[in-house]
XYZ file of C-alpha atoms in Angstrom:
138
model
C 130.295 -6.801 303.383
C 128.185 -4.264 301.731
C 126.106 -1.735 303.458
C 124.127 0.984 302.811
C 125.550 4.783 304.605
C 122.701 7.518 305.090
C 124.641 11.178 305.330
C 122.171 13.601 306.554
C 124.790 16.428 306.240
C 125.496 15.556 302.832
C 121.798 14.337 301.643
C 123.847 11.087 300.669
C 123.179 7.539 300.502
C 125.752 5.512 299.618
C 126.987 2.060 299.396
C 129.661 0.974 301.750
C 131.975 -1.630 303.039
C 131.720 -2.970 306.463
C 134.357 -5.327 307.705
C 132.338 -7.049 310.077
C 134.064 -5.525 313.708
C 131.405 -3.494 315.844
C 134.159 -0.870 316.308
C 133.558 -0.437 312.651
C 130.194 0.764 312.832
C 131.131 3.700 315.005
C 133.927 4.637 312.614
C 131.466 4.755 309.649
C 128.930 6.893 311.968
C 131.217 8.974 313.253
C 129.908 8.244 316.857
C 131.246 6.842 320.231
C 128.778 4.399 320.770
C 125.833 3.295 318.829
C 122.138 2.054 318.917
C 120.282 0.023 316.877
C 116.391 0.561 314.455
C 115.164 -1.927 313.399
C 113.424 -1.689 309.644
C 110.861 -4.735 310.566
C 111.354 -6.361 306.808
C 112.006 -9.713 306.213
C 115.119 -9.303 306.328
C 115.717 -7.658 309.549
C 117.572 -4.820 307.492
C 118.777 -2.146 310.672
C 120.253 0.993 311.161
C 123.028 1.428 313.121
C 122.851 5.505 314.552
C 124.566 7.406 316.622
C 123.067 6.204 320.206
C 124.238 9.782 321.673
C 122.925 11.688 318.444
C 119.783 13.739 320.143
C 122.095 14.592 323.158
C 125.480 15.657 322.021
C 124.526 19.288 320.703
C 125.626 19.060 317.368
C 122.269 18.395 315.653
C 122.553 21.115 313.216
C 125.816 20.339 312.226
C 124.909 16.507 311.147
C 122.032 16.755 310.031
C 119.143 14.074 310.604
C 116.666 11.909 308.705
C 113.903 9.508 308.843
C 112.990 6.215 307.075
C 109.439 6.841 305.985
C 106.786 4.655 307.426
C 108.513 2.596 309.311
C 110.712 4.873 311.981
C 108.614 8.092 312.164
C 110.879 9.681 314.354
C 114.145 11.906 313.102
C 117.262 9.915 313.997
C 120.592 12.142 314.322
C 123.491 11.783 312.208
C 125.016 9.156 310.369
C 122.956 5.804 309.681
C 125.083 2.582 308.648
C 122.331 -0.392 307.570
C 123.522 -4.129 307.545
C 121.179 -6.924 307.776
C 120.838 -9.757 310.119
C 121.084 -13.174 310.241
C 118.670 -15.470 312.406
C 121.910 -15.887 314.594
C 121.371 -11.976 315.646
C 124.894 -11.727 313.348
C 124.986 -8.455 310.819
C 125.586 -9.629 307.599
C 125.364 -7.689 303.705
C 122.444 -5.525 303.649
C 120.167 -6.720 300.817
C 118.156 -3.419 300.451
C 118.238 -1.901 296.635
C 120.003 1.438 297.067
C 117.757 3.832 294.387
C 114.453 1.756 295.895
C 115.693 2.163 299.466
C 116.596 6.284 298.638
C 112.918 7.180 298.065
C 111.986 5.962 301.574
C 114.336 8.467 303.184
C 114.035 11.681 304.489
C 116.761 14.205 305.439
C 115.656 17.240 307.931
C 116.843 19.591 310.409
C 115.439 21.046 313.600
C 113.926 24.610 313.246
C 113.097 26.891 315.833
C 109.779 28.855 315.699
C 107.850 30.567 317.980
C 105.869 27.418 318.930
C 108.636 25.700 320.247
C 110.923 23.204 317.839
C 110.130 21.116 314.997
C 111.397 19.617 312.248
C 111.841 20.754 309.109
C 112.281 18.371 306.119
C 114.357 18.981 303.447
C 112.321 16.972 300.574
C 111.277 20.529 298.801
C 114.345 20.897 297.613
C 113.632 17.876 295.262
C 116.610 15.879 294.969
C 118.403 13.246 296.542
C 122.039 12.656 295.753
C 122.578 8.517 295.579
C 126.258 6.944 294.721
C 127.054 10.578 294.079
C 124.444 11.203 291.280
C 120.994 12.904 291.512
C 117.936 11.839 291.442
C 114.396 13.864 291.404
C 112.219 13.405 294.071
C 108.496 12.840 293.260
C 106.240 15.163 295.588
């Protein structure tokens, strides 16, 4: 079924194909275990992240992003996004790719003399979707 794959370390966002086993998901993420953000639309779109992202020291090597307003918070690492049925099963994600590409947000931690933050990566304006560029409006 198709979903949608966020690579912070890349800047990507690509379209994928999940075959519909959990184990899957942490395959695709590159992670152990994984937890679950919801994206509150209608159709209960959510990304799957790495659930030991923040905590397994490699921050700076995969990168992280956020999904503006709705998840204000940097998540770490991969992000897979299926949908869900009212059963609570994942099924195809329905979100438009290019639409869904100017609602992300790719960043890396910084240190600075006050202590860390985050430091986005939008001023380098482009995102790379299905391989190609696009311009990001600032």
């Amino acid at each position: 079924m198709r979903a949608i794959l966020i690579d912070p370390k890349e800047q990507t966002i690509t379209e994928v194909e999940y075959n519909g086993d959990y184990k899957h998901i942490n395959t695709l993420i590159d992670a152990r275990c994984f937890d679950c953000v919801r994206l509150g639309d209608k159709d209960e779109n959510t990304i799957y992240v790495d659930d030991e992202g923040l905590m397994n020291g490699t921050i700076e090597n995969v990168g992280m992003f956020r999904v503006d307003g709705h998840n204000p918070a940097y998540l770490a690492g991969k992000g897979l996004i299926l949908a869900t049925d009212k059963e609570g099963e994942s099924v195809a994600c329905t979100l438009d790719i290019k639409a869904f590409a100017d609602r992300i947000a790719f960043g890396l931690p910084a240190r600075t003399a006050k202590g860390m933050v985050f430091q986005e990566l939008r001023n380098m304006g482009i995102a790379r979707v299905l391989g190609r560029q696009w311009p990001i409006d600032n």
